[in-house]
Short mmCIF file of C-alpha atoms in Angstrom, two decimals:
data_model
loop_
_atom_site.label_atom_id
_atom_site.label_comp_id
_atom_site.label_asym_id
_atom_site.label_seq_id
_atom_site.Cartn_x
_atom_site.Cartn_y
_atom_site.Cartn_z
CA UNK A 1 -13.27 -16.65 25.10
CA UNK A 2 -12.15 -17.38 21.53
CA UNK A 3 -11.01 -14.38 19.55
CA UNK A 4 -9.87 -13.34 16.12
CA UNK A 5 -6.15 -12.64 15.90
CA UNK A 6 -4.25 -10.63 13.31
CA UNK A 7 -0.59 -10.35 12.40
CA UNK A 8 1.41 -8.24 12.23
CA UNK A 9 0.06 -5.56 14.52
CA UNK A 10 1.98 -2.92 12.57
CA UNK A 11 3.47 -3.14 9.10
CA UNK A 12 5.58 -0.46 7.49
CA UNK A 13 6.25 -0.80 3.79
CA UNK A 14 7.46 1.25 0.88
CA UNK A 15 5.18 2.33 -1.90
CA UNK A 16 4.99 -0.31 -4.62
CA UNK A 17 5.80 -3.21 -2.33
CA UNK A 18 3.53 -6.17 -1.73
CA UNK A 19 2.12 -6.81 1.73
CA UNK A 20 0.22 -9.73 3.19
CA UNK A 21 -1.94 -9.24 6.24
CA UNK A 22 -2.91 -12.33 8.17
CA UNK A 23 -5.94 -13.25 10.22
CA UNK A 24 -6.68 -16.35 12.26
CA UNK A 25 -10.45 -16.72 12.54
CA UNK A 26 -12.36 -18.23 15.40
CA UNK A 27 -12.21 -21.95 14.75
CA UNK A 28 -15.81 -22.77 13.86
CA UNK A 29 -16.45 -19.60 11.86
CA UNK A 30 -17.15 -19.90 8.16
CA UNK A 31 -17.65 -16.32 6.97
CA UNK A 32 -14.73 -13.94 6.72
CA UNK A 33 -14.43 -10.22 6.09
CA UNK A 34 -11.86 -7.50 5.68
CA UNK A 35 -12.55 -3.89 6.60
CA UNK A 36 -10.26 -0.92 6.69
CA UNK A 37 -10.24 2.38 8.54
CA UNK A 38 -8.18 5.31 7.36
CA UNK A 39 -7.11 7.46 10.31
CA UNK A 40 -9.99 9.62 11.49
CA UNK A 41 -12.48 8.12 9.03
CA UNK A 42 -15.22 5.50 9.04
CA UNK A 43 -14.74 1.77 9.04
CA UNK A 44 -15.17 0.64 5.42
CA UNK A 45 -16.08 -2.77 4.09
CA UNK A 46 -13.61 -4.31 1.66
CA UNK A 47 -14.57 -7.91 0.98
CA UNK A 48 -16.46 -10.92 2.28
CA UNK A 49 -15.35 -14.52 1.75
CA UNK A 50 -17.20 -17.78 2.13
CA UNK A 51 -16.63 -21.32 0.95
CA UNK A 52 -13.27 -20.38 -0.54
CA UNK A 53 -14.55 -17.63 -2.74
CA UNK A 54 -15.35 -13.94 -2.61
CA UNK A 55 -19.04 -13.39 -1.95
CA UNK A 56 -19.02 -9.59 -2.12
CA UNK A 57 -16.49 -6.80 -2.58
CA UNK A 58 -16.55 -3.05 -2.46
CA UNK A 59 -15.28 -0.54 -4.99
CA UNK A 60 -12.16 -0.14 -2.88
CA UNK A 61 -11.27 -3.79 -3.44
CA UNK A 62 -9.71 -3.42 -6.86
CA UNK A 63 -7.26 -5.64 -8.74
CA UNK A 64 -4.48 -4.72 -6.33
CA UNK A 65 -6.23 -6.61 -3.57
CA UNK A 66 -6.73 -10.34 -3.16
CA UNK A 67 -7.83 -12.68 -0.40
CA UNK A 68 -7.34 -16.33 0.23
CA UNK A 69 -7.40 -19.01 2.85
CA UNK A 70 -4.26 -20.88 1.86
CA UNK A 71 -4.14 -23.53 4.55
CA UNK A 72 -7.72 -23.73 5.74
CA UNK A 73 -7.01 -21.69 8.83
CA UNK A 74 -5.32 -18.38 8.07
CA UNK A 75 -7.27 -15.82 6.08
CA UNK A 76 -5.05 -13.38 4.24
CA UNK A 77 -5.37 -10.03 2.51
CA UNK A 78 -2.72 -9.25 -0.07
CA UNK A 79 -2.06 -5.84 -1.52
CA UNK A 80 0.05 -6.31 -4.62
CA UNK A 81 1.56 -2.88 -5.06
CA UNK A 82 0.89 -0.60 -2.13
CA UNK A 83 0.06 3.07 -2.51
CA UNK A 84 0.31 5.85 0.02
CA UNK A 85 -3.47 5.92 0.30
CA UNK A 86 -3.50 2.27 1.43
CA UNK A 87 -2.20 3.44 4.81
CA UNK A 88 -4.93 2.45 7.27
CA UNK A 89 -5.98 0.03 9.97
CA UNK A 90 -7.10 -3.23 8.44
CA UNK A 91 -9.57 -5.30 10.43
CA UNK A 92 -10.45 -8.91 9.88
CA UNK A 93 -13.86 -10.09 11.05
CA UNK A 94 -15.33 -13.58 11.16
CA UNK A 95 -18.75 -14.99 11.68
CA UNK A 96 -20.21 -18.35 12.55
CA UNK A 97 -22.60 -19.65 9.92
CA UNK A 98 -25.85 -19.29 11.78
CA UNK A 99 -24.98 -16.47 14.18
CA UNK A 100 -25.62 -12.83 13.46
CA UNK A 101 -22.69 -10.97 14.87
CA UNK A 102 -19.26 -10.50 13.37
CA UNK A 103 -16.22 -10.73 15.62
CA UNK A 104 -13.42 -8.36 14.78
CA UNK A 105 -9.72 -8.78 15.27
CA UNK A 106 -7.50 -6.10 16.82
CA UNK A 107 -6.37 -4.84 13.43
CA UNK A 108 -3.13 -4.37 11.53
CA UNK A 109 -1.85 -0.84 11.13
CA UNK A 110 -0.40 -0.51 7.64
CA UNK A 111 1.87 2.44 6.96
CA UNK A 112 2.99 3.01 3.39
CA UNK A 113 5.90 5.40 2.96
CA UNK B 1 -29.79 -1.07 4.00
CA UNK B 2 -31.58 1.74 5.84
CA UNK B 3 -29.60 4.80 6.81
CA UNK B 4 -29.17 5.81 10.42
CA UNK B 5 -28.67 9.13 12.17
CA UNK B 6 -26.78 9.45 15.44
CA UNK B 7 -25.56 12.47 17.40
CA UNK B 8 -21.83 12.96 16.82
CA UNK B 9 -20.93 13.06 20.51
CA UNK B 10 -22.32 12.61 24.01
CA UNK B 11 -21.06 12.85 27.56
CA UNK B 12 -21.95 10.73 30.54
CA UNK B 13 -20.88 10.67 34.16
CA UNK B 14 -19.34 7.49 35.46
CA UNK B 15 -21.91 5.29 37.16
CA UNK B 16 -24.84 6.91 35.42
CA UNK B 17 -26.86 5.44 32.58
CA UNK B 18 -25.75 6.35 29.06
CA UNK B 19 -28.63 6.56 26.60
CA UNK B 20 -27.50 6.65 22.99
CA UNK B 21 -30.20 7.44 20.42
CA UNK B 22 -30.41 6.34 16.81
CA UNK B 23 -32.91 7.35 14.15
CA UNK B 24 -33.69 4.92 11.34
CA UNK B 25 -36.94 6.26 9.92
CA UNK B 26 -36.63 4.35 6.63
CA UNK B 27 -36.14 0.95 8.24
CA UNK B 28 -37.85 -1.94 6.47
CA UNK B 29 -39.84 -4.67 8.14
CA UNK B 30 -37.09 -7.27 7.73
CA UNK B 31 -34.24 -5.06 8.93
CA UNK B 32 -32.63 -5.48 12.31
CA UNK B 33 -30.98 -2.84 14.47
CA UNK B 34 -27.40 -3.65 15.48
CA UNK B 35 -25.08 -1.83 17.81
CA UNK B 36 -21.30 -2.06 17.75
CA UNK B 37 -18.67 0.02 19.48
CA UNK B 38 -15.05 0.83 18.81
CA UNK B 39 -12.71 1.65 21.64
CA UNK B 40 -9.83 3.82 20.45
CA UNK B 41 -8.84 2.21 17.13
CA UNK B 42 -9.44 -1.32 18.34
CA UNK B 43 -11.61 -3.62 16.26
CA UNK B 44 -15.34 -2.93 16.48
CA UNK B 45 -17.12 -4.95 19.14
CA UNK B 46 -20.63 -6.32 18.86
CA UNK B 47 -22.97 -5.14 21.61
CA UNK B 48 -26.55 -6.13 20.88
CA UNK B 49 -29.18 -6.37 18.16
CA UNK B 50 -32.96 -6.53 17.87
CA UNK B 51 -35.88 -6.54 15.48
CA UNK B 52 -38.82 -5.01 17.35
CA UNK B 53 -38.80 -6.26 20.92
CA UNK B 54 -36.60 -4.69 23.54
CA UNK B 55 -33.45 -6.69 24.18
CA UNK B 56 -31.05 -6.93 27.09
CA UNK B 57 -27.75 -8.69 27.56
CA UNK B 58 -24.82 -8.41 29.93
CA UNK B 59 -23.51 -5.33 28.15
CA UNK B 60 -26.53 -3.20 27.37
CA UNK B 61 -30.23 -2.84 26.69
CA UNK B 62 -31.79 -1.96 23.37
CA UNK B 63 -35.11 -0.14 23.28
CA UNK B 64 -36.83 0.01 19.89
CA UNK B 65 -39.87 2.24 19.44
CA UNK B 66 -43.13 0.66 18.40
CA UNK B 67 -42.95 2.13 14.90
CA UNK B 68 -39.29 0.97 14.72
CA UNK B 69 -38.17 4.34 13.41
CA UNK B 70 -35.76 4.91 16.27
CA UNK B 71 -33.97 3.08 19.01
CA UNK B 72 -31.90 3.73 22.12
CA UNK B 73 -28.91 1.84 23.39
CA UNK B 74 -28.68 1.96 27.17
CA UNK B 75 -25.51 1.32 29.14
CA UNK B 76 -27.02 1.11 32.63
CA UNK B 77 -23.94 2.02 34.66
CA UNK B 78 -21.34 3.58 32.42
CA UNK B 79 -17.68 3.18 33.32
CA UNK B 80 -14.60 4.93 31.98
CA UNK B 81 -13.94 1.86 29.86
CA UNK B 82 -17.20 2.49 28.00
CA UNK B 83 -15.64 5.55 26.38
CA UNK B 84 -15.84 4.65 22.69
CA UNK B 85 -17.51 5.36 19.37
CA UNK B 86 -20.90 3.64 19.21
CA UNK B 87 -22.35 2.62 15.86
CA UNK B 88 -25.99 1.96 15.12
CA UNK B 89 -26.34 -0.20 12.01
CA UNK B 90 -29.53 -1.32 10.34
CA UNK B 91 -29.49 -4.25 7.99
CA UNK B 92 -31.42 -7.26 6.80
CA UNK B 93 -30.80 -10.56 8.43
CA UNK B 94 -29.82 -12.72 5.49
CA UNK B 95 -28.14 -15.22 7.74
CA UNK B 96 -25.28 -15.28 5.34
CA UNK B 97 -22.32 -13.19 4.46
CA UNK B 98 -23.75 -9.70 4.49
CA UNK B 99 -21.44 -6.83 5.28
CA UNK B 100 -21.66 -4.16 7.95
CA UNK B 101 -21.91 -0.55 6.82
CA UNK B 102 -20.56 1.80 9.45
CA UNK B 103 -21.52 5.44 9.77
CA UNK B 104 -19.73 8.05 11.82
CA UNK B 105 -21.31 6.84 15.06
CA UNK B 106 -21.62 8.62 18.41
CA UNK B 107 -18.47 9.36 20.35
CA UNK B 108 -19.36 8.70 24.00
CA UNK B 109 -17.10 10.21 26.62
CA UNK B 110 -17.56 8.87 30.14
CA UNK B 111 -16.04 11.18 32.72
CA UNK B 112 -15.35 10.71 36.45
#
């Protein structure tokens, strides 16, 4: 069964550094999402992406965050200057155009020290 | 999107049916009920969704009351691997890029 993959599984970075989290969507999926989950808290929506542009973003998704699909396959989340409070699990999710359910990847655990 | 209310935790014996309730008394006519689960910090996993008719798939059954103000997710024969946090989410079906809004969910513990 096709699945969403994410790399790396765990990223440790120092405060102020840039990180790029990568997601490989299911091949025929056209809608892409990033969510995050701080340890012990709810899963929170960050951003949705369709047709090479952001379709919706949350208040969390400020100017430090950006997304792109640089090569038509990978979907990336960049955090320009990480803060301690960015430490969380980051989940990518993708969705086929006409289907209703989102498929989530296994997540990247980001630890900012 | 309508808000949902779920019990914070439930227990179930292995092999028995797990019935997870969800209240969504402010649901609108065009809003669907979705269920996802999250097994120990893995990515959330889609289970099932419905509008007003009861639904069944290989994972679970979804029973929606006639007034659509509540629903129950049924895992007919729970296994230890069904131990997870279960999320009931209500949202419109735009067919497009709409986000999922997760609550705290119900933590289901399946015990031997």
